Every structure is written in C-alpha cells, then in structure tokens.
Coordinates of C-alpha atoms and ligand atoms in Angstrom, one line a residue:
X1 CA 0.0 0.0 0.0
X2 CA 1.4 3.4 -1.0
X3 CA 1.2 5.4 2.0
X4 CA 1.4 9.4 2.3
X5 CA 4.7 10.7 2.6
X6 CA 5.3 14.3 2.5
X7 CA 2.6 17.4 2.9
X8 CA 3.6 20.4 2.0
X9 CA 1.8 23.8 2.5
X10 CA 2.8 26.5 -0.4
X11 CA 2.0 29.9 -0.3
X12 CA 2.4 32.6 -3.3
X13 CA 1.1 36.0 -4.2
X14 CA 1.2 35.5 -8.2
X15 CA -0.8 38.9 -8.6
X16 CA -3.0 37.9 -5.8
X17 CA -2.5 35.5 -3.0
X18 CA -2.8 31.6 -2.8
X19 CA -2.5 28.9 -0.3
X20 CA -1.6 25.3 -1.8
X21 CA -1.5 22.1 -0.5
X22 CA 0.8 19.4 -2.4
X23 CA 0.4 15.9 -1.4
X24 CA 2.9 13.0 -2.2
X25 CA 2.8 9.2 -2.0
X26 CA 5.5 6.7 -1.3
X27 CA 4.9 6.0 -4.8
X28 CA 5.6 9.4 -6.0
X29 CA 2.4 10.5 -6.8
X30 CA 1.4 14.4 -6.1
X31 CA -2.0 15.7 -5.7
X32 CA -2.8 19.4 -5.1
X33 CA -5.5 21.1 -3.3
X34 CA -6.6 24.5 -3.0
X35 CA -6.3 26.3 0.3
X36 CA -7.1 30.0 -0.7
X37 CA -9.3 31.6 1.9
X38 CA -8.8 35.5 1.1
X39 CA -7.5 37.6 3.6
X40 CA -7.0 35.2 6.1
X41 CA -4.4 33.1 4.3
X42 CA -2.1 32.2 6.8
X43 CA -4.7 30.9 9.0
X44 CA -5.0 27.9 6.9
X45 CA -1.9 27.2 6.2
X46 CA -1.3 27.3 9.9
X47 CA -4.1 25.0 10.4
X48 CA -2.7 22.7 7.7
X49 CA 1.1 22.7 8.5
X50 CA 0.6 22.4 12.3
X51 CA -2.5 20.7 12.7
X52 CA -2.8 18.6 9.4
X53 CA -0.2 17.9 8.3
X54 CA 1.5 15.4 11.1
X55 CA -2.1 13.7 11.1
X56 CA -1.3 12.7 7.4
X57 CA 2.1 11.2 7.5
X58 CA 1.6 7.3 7.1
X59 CA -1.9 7.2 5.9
X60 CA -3.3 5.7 2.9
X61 CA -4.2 8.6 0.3
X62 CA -7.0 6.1 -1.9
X63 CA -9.0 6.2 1.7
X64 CA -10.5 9.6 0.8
X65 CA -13.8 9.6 2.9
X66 CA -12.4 8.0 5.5
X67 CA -9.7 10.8 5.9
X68 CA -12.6 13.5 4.9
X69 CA -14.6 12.0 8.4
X70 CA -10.9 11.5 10.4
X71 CA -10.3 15.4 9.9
X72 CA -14.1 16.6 10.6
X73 CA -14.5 14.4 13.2
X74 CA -11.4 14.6 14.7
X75 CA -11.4 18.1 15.1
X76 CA -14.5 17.9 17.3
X77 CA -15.3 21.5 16.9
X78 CA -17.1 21.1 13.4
X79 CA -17.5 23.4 10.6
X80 CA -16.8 26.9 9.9
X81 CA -14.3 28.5 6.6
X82 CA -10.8 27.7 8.0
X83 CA -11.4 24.1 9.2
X84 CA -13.3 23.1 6.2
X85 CA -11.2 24.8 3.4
X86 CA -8.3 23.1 5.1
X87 CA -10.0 19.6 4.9
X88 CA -11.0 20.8 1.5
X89 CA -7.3 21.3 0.4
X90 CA -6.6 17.9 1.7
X91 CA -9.6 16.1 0.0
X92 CA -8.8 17.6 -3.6
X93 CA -5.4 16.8 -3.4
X94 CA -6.4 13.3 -2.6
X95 CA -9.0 13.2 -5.6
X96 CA -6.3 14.2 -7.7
X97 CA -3.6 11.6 -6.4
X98 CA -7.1 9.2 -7.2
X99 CA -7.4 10.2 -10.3
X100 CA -3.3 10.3 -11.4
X101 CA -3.3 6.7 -10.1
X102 CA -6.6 5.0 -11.9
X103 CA -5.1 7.4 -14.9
X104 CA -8.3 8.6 -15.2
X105 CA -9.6 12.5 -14.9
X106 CA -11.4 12.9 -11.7
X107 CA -14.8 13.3 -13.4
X108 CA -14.4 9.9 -14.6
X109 CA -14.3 9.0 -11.1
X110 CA -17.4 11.1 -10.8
X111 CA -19.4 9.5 -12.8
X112 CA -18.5 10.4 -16.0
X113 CA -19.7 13.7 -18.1
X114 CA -23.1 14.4 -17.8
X115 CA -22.6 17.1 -20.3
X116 CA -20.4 18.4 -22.7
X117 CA -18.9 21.7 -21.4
X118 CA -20.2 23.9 -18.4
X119 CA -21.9 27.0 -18.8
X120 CA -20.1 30.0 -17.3
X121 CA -21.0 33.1 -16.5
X122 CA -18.2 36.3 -16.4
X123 CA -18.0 39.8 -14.7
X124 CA -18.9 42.8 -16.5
X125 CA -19.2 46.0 -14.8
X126 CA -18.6 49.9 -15.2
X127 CA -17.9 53.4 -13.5
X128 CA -21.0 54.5 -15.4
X129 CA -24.2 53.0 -17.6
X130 CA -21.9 53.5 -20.7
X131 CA -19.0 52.0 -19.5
X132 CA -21.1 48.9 -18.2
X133 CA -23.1 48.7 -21.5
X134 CA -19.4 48.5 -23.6
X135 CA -18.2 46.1 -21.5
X136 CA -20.9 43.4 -21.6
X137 CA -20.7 44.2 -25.5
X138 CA -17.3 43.0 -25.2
X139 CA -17.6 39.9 -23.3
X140 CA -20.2 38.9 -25.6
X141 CA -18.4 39.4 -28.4
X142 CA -15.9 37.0 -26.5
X143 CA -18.6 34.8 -27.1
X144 CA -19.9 35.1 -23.8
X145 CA -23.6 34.1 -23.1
X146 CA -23.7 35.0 -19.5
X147 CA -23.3 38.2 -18.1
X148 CA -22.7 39.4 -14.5
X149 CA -23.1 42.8 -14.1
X150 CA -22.2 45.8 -11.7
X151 CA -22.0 49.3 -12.0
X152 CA -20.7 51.9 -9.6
X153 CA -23.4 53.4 -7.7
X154 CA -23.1 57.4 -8.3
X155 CA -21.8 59.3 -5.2
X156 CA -20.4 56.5 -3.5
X157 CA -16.7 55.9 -3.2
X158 CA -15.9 52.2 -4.2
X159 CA -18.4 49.6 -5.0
X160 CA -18.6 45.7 -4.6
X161 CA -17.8 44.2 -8.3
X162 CA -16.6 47.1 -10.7
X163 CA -12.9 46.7 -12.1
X164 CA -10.3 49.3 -12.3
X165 CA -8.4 47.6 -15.2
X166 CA -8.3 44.6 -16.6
X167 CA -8.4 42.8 -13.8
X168 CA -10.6 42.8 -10.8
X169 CA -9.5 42.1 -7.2
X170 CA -10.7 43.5 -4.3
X171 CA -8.2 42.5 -1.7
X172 CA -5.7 44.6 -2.8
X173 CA -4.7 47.1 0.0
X174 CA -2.5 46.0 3.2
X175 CA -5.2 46.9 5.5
X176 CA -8.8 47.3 4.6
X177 CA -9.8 50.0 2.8
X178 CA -13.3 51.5 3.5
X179 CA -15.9 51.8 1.3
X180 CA -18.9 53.5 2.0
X181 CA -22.3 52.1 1.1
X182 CA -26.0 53.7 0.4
X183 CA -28.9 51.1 0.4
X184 CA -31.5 53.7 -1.1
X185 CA -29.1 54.8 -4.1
X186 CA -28.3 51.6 -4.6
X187 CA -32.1 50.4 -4.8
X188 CA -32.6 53.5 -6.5
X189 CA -29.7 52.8 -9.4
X190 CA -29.3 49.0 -9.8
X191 CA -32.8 48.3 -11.8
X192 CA -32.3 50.9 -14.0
X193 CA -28.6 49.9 -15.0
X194 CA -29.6 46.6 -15.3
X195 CA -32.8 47.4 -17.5
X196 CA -30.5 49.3 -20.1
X197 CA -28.6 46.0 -20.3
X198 CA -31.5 44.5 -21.5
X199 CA -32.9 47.7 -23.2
X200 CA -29.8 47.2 -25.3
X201 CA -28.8 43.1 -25.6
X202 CA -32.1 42.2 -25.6
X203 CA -33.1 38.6 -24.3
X204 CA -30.9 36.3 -25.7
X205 CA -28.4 36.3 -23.2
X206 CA -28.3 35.2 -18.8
X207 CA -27.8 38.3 -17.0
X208 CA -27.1 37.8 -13.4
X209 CA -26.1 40.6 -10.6
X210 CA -24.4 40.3 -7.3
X211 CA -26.4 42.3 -4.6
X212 CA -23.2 41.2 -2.5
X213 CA -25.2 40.6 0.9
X214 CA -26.2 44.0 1.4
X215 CA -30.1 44.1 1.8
X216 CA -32.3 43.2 4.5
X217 CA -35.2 40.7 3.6
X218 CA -37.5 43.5 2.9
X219 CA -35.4 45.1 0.7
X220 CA -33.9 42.2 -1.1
X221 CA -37.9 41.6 -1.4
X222 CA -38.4 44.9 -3.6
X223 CA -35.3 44.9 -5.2
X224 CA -36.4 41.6 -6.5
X225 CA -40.3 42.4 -7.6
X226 CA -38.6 45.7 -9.3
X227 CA -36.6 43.9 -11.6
X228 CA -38.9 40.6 -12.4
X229 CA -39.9 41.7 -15.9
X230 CA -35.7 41.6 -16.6
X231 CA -35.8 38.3 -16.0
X232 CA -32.6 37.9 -14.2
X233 CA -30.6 34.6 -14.4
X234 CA -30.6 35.0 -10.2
X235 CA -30.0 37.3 -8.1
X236 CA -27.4 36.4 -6.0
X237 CA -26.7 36.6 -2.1
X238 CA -29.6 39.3 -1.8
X239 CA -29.1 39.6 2.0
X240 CA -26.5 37.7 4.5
X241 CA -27.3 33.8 4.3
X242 CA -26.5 32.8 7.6
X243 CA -30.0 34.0 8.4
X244 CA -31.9 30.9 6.5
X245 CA -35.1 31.8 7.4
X246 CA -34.6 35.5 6.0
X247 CA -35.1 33.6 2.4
X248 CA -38.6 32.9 3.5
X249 CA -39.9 36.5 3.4
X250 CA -37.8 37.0 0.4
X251 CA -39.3 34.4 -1.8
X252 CA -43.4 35.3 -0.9
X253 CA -42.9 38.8 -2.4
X254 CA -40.6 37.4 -5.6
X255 CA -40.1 35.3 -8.6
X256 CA -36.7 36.7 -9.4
X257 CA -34.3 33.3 -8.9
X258 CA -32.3 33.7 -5.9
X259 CA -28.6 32.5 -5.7
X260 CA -26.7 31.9 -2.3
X261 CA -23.9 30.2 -1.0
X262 CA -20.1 31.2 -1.5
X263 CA -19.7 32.2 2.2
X264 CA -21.1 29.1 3.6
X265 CA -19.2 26.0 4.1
X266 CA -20.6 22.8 4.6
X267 CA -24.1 21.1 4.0
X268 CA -25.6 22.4 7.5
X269 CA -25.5 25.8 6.4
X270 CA -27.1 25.4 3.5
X271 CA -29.8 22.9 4.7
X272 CA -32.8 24.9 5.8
X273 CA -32.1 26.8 2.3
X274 CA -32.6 23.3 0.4
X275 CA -34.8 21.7 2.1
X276 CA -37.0 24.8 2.2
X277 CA -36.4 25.6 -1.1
X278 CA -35.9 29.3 -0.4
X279 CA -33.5 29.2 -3.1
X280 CA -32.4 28.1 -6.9
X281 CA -29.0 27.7 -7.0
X282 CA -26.5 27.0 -4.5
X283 CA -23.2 28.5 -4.6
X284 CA -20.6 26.5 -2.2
X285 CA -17.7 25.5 -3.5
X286 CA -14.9 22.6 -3.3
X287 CA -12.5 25.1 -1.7
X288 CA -14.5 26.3 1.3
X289 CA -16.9 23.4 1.6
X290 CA -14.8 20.6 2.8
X291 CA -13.6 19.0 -1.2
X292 CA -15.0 17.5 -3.8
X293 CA -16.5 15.1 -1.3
X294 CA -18.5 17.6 0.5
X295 CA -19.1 19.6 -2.3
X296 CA -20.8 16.5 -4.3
X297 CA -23.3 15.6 -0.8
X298 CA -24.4 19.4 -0.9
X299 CA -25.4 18.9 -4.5
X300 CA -26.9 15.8 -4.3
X301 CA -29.2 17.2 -1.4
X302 CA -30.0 20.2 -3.7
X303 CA -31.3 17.8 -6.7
X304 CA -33.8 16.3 -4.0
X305 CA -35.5 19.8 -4.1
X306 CA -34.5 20.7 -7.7
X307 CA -32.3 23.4 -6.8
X308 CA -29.0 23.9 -9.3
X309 CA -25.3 24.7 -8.6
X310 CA -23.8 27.8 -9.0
X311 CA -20.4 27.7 -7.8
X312 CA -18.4 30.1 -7.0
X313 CA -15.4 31.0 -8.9
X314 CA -14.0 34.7 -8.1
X315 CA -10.4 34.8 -8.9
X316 CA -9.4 34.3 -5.4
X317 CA -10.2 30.4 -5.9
X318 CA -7.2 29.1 -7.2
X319 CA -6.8 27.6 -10.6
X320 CA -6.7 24.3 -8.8
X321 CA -10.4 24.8 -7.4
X322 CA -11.8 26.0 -10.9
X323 CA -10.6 22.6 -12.2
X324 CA -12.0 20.9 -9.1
X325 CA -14.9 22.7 -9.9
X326 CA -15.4 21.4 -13.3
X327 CA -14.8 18.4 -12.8
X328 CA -18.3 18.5 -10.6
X329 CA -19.9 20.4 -12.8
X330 CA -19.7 18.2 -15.6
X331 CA -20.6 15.2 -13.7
X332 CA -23.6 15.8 -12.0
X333 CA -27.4 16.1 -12.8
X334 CA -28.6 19.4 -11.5
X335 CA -25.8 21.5 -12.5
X336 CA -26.6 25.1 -13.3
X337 CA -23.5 27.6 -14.3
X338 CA -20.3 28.2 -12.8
X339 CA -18.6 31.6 -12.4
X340 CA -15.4 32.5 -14.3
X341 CA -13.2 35.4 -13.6
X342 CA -10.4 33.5 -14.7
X343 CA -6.9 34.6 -13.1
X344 CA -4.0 36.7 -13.9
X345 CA -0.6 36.0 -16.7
X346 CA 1.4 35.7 -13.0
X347 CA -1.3 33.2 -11.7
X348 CA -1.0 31.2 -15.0
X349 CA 3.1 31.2 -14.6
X350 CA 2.7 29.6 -11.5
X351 CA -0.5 26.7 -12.3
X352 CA -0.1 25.0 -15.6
X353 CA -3.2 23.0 -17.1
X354 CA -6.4 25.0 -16.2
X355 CA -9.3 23.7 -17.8
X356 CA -10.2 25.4 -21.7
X357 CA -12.5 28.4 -22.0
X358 CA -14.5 28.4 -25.3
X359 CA -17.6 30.4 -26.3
X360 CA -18.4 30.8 -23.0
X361 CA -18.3 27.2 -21.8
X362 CA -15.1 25.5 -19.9
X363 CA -14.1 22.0 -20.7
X364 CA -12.1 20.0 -18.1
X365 CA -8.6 18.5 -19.0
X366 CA -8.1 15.0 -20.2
X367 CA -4.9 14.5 -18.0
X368 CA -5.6 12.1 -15.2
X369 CA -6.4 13.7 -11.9
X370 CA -7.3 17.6 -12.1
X371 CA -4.6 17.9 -14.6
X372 CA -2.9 21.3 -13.0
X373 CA 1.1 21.2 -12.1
X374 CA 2.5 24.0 -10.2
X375 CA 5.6 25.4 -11.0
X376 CA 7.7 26.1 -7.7
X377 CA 10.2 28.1 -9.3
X378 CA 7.8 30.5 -11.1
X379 CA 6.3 30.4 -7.2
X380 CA 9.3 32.0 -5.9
X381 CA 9.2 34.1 -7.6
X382 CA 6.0 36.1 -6.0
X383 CA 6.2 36.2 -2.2
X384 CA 3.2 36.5 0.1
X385 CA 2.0 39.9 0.8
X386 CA -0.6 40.4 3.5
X387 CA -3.5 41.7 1.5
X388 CA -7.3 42.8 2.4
X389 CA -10.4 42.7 1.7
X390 CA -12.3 45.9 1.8
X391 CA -14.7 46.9 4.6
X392 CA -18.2 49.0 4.1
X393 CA -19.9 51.7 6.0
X394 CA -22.8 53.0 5.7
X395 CA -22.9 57.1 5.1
X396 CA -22.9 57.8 9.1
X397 CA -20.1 56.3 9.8
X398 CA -21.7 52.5 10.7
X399 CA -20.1 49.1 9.3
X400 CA -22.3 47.8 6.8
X401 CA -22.1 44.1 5.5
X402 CA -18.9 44.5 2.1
Ligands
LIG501 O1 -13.1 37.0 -1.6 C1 -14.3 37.5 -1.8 C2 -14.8 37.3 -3.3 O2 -14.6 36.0 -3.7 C3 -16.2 37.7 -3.5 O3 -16.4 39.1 -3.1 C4 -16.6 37.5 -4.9 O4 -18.9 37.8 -4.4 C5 -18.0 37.4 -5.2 C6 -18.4 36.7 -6.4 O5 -19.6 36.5 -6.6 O6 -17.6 36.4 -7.2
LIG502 MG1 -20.8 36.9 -4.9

C-alpha cells in the first residue's frame, strides 16, 4: 500500500495570494488542493502545516472519505471557513492523487460527463451606464452568453464588483480599505442599470447581478419584484445567508431566482435553504466546503429539491479549485452555471493545465487527476504579501455588511 509521505503547504502571491497544499505518496504520486481563503491566508496554512499535516504522515491517500470523516470528526469543533477549506485542500489533493493513479480525470471517477462543457457566466461592470453597457458588449463578443453585471453606484466611493483595469481584485490594500455604502441609491440605481442591459442586448443572453449581501429581507424583497420583468438569471446573495429563514420572506414577495452560497461551508449551512427551497441555486464550492467530497453531498441534497449549482469562482479560488470545480460540474445532474473570472498571466506562470474556455463554456482536462502542475520556481518568484479585503460603511459612519 502506497502510503502518504510528505505534505507540503505552499503559499504565493502570483498577482494575488494563494495557499496550496501538495500531497505526495510513497509512490511518488502528487496531488494538489486548493487552500485560498482571502484575507485570512495564513490561517489555513497554519491549520494545515501544524495541525494537518502530522495527522497525514503514514496514511493511505485512496481512503478519501475516511480521511474526509478522520479530519471533521477529529477536530471535534465542526465546521466553519478555515477548518473546512483546510479539509477541502486535503480532500482535492487526494481526488487528484485518485485520479493520477486510476489514470483517469477525476470526473471519470465522478461518474462520467453528464454534459459536454459547463456554462459559465463572467463579470462585466462599469464606473457609469456607458462604460457597463461596452463592456458586456465586449464579453459577448468574446462569445460570452452570461453576463454578470455591476455598476458603480453614483456618489459613492468604491463599490462591490466594478474593475479598475483589466483585472478585478478587491483584496488589494495592506489593510482594509473603506468603502462607504448607500442602500437607497443603490435600490434607486441597480434596476435601472440593469434594464438598459436589457434595453440594449435584448433577451438572448443570462444576466445575473451580485447584490453582495447587502439588503435586508424586505429590501432584497423589492429589489427583486422591481426587476422581475428583466428576467434575471438570479439574483445572488440578496441579504446575509447565515439568516436561512430571512429567504422565506424573500421568496413570498418574488419570482426573481435567488442565488446563495459562496460564504457558507458545509451542508448544514445550507440545509434549511434546500430543504425549504428558499433558493435556486446553491453556490458552495470545493475550496471552502470541505472538497470535492463535501461539495458533491451538498449537491446531491439540492437535486432532491431541484435546486442547481452555481459555484463560485471569483479569482481568489485558485486555478486548482476551478478545475475541481469542473470536474463536478460536468458530472452531476442538477448543475446550473459556474462563475469564471479567470486569473491573472502571474497566476498562470505559477499553475499550468487550467481547464479550456470556449464560447463561454469550460471544458475540463483529459490528464488524469485535475490535470494542473504547479511550478515552484515560477512560485518563488512572488512572495506573500498580506492583502485585504475591503470593509463597508454606511454614510454615518456604521459598518455595513462589504
Ligand atoms: O473573496 C471575496 C470574493 O470572492 C467575493 O467578493 C466575490 O462575491 C463574489 C463573487 O460572486 O464572485
Ligand atoms: Mg458573490
């Protein structure tokens, strides 16, 4: 029996940061999983290196679940982003040391595809109408055929989603920088952008917006009655999802999908949400919600109550977690689209073997396992830098949910 032999926790700031665990078997094998939890890095790699780590040495990597329950269990205090993106880390490393050793990609392991490519959906946004309007023009001439989009809201300095240059990354400052926030101007401004999208592209494309968790049920309520006849894709995390039961009051006033998930991390936080069906789409992903394993339960609990997935994909999920990603995506029944910011040149020096992006659809690699290497030299290269997110406040002064 091969047994683990070395665990290594890699950290690089390749135009943003990114935590990496790198598996390897007596055998030689290496598997790598995705640690990234943004702006609190370090906190997982400690949790991996000093707690994790020694656990592994000596154990068998094909005894995935059985290493998933021996790190959830074990832990005894359950749950919550740092525990279950390090067991997430772990779990996709293992999937891909699976998969390297069947020779097989993991969503043969999966399953098989249970389509041919996975819808994605990509970010455009603005500092005005205009500016928004040319850049959803331009991602649908990239062949695009879903569209996110943000604008700034007017008088406000900084809002959630709009990009500078070419790329977009909030976390970006050494310490927090504030942003202020406006619920009315927002309410007042965000249908209106979004019906001169339509006004202009017409139908034939999924638009989808990111109200970023900053309404209150009643709100979220309005926001989504005023723009029903646009037809939104969804409407994602309208109000802060730890509240489950907030969804309820959501959902009597509107028909507007709902999508929720990227902060929550594991299938208890999501269960009232499913099992109520106070949402469509589910957004966890294989990073924060405990692997590929986890991941996969979460889902199969959402097709009981015919909700889809929607997984996260901001760029701060590591090229190792988009592949992880698609390699669920493609396999199971009830998937729905996946986000797809994709990642910066410097990101892409440093992974090698990211799944392809065509007409607006990605297609997983053919290598056995996830099919990403990562390239310790280029790594080097781009040392860790203690980076941010922003914060909001409301115009008195008050923090407000970012
Ligand atoms: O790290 C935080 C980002 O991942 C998040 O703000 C991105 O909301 C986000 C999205 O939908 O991509
Ligand atoms: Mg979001």
């Amino acid at each position: 029996m091969a047994t683990i032999d070395r665990v290594e926790v890699l950290v690089t700031s390749p135009g943003r940061n990114f935590v990496t665990l790198r598996i390897t078997t007596s055998d030689g094998v290496t598997g790598l999983g995705d640690a990234t939890l943004n702006g609190r890095e370090l906190a997982v790699a400690s949790y991996l290196e000093d707690h994790v780590a020694p656990l592994l040495i000596g154990r068998d990597p094909a005894r995935i679940e059985d290493t998933w329950q021996y790190l959830y269990k074990g832990a005894y205090w359950r749950r919550g982003p740092v525990t279950m993106t390090a067991i997430a880390a772990v779990d996709v490393a293992l999937w891909d040391i699976k998969g390297k050793v069947a020779g097989l990609p993991v969503y043969e392991l999966l399953g098989g595809r249970s389509r041919d490519g996975v819808l994605v959906y990509c970010h455009a946004s603005g500092e005005d109408v205009a500016a928004l309007l040319d850049d959803v023009a331009a991602y649908r001439e990239r062949g695009f055929k879903a569209i996110r989009a943000q604008a700034a809201v007017p008088g406000l300095s900084g809002t959630y989603g709009v990009r500078k240059g070419a790329y977009y990354e909030p976390a970006a400052t050494a310490l927090p920088e504030e942003q202020q926030w406006s619920t009315s101007s927002y309410l007042d401004f965000a249908p209106f952008y979004l019906a001169k999208v339509r006004e202009k592209f017409g139908f034939g494309l999924h638009l989808l917006h990111d109200v970023h968790h900053r309404l209150t049920p009643i709100e979220a309520a309005r926001f989504g009655k005023s723009v029903e006849e646009l037809r939104l894709f969804w409407m994602e995390d309208p109000t802060p999802a730890e509240n489950q039961e907030a969804f309820r009051l959501i959902r009597r006033h509107t028909t507007t999908p709902i999508a929720t998930g990227e902060v929550l991390s594991s299938v208890w936080d999501v269960k009232q949400l499913i099992t109520e069906q106070l949402i469509d789409y589910v957004r966890t992903t294989a990073v924060h919600a405990g692997g590929i394993t986890h991941l996969r339960r979460i889902f199969d609990l959402a097709a009981l109550y015919q909700i889809r997935t929607g997984s996260h994909g901001a760029s701060d999920l590591s090229p190792v977690t988009v592949a992880a990603a698609v390699a669920v995506d493609i396999a199971v029944p009830n998937f729905g689209i996946q986000e797809h910011m994709g990642h910066t040149p410097e990101t892409y020096e440093v992974f090698h073997g990211t799944p392809r992006l065509e007409n607006g659809m990605l297609y997983p690699s053919d290598a056995p396992g996830l099919g990403i290497t990562y390239d310790d030299e280029a790594a080097a290269r781009f040392p860790y830098e203690p980076r941010y997110l922003p914060v909001a406040r409301a115009l008195d002064g008050s923090m407000h949910d970012w």
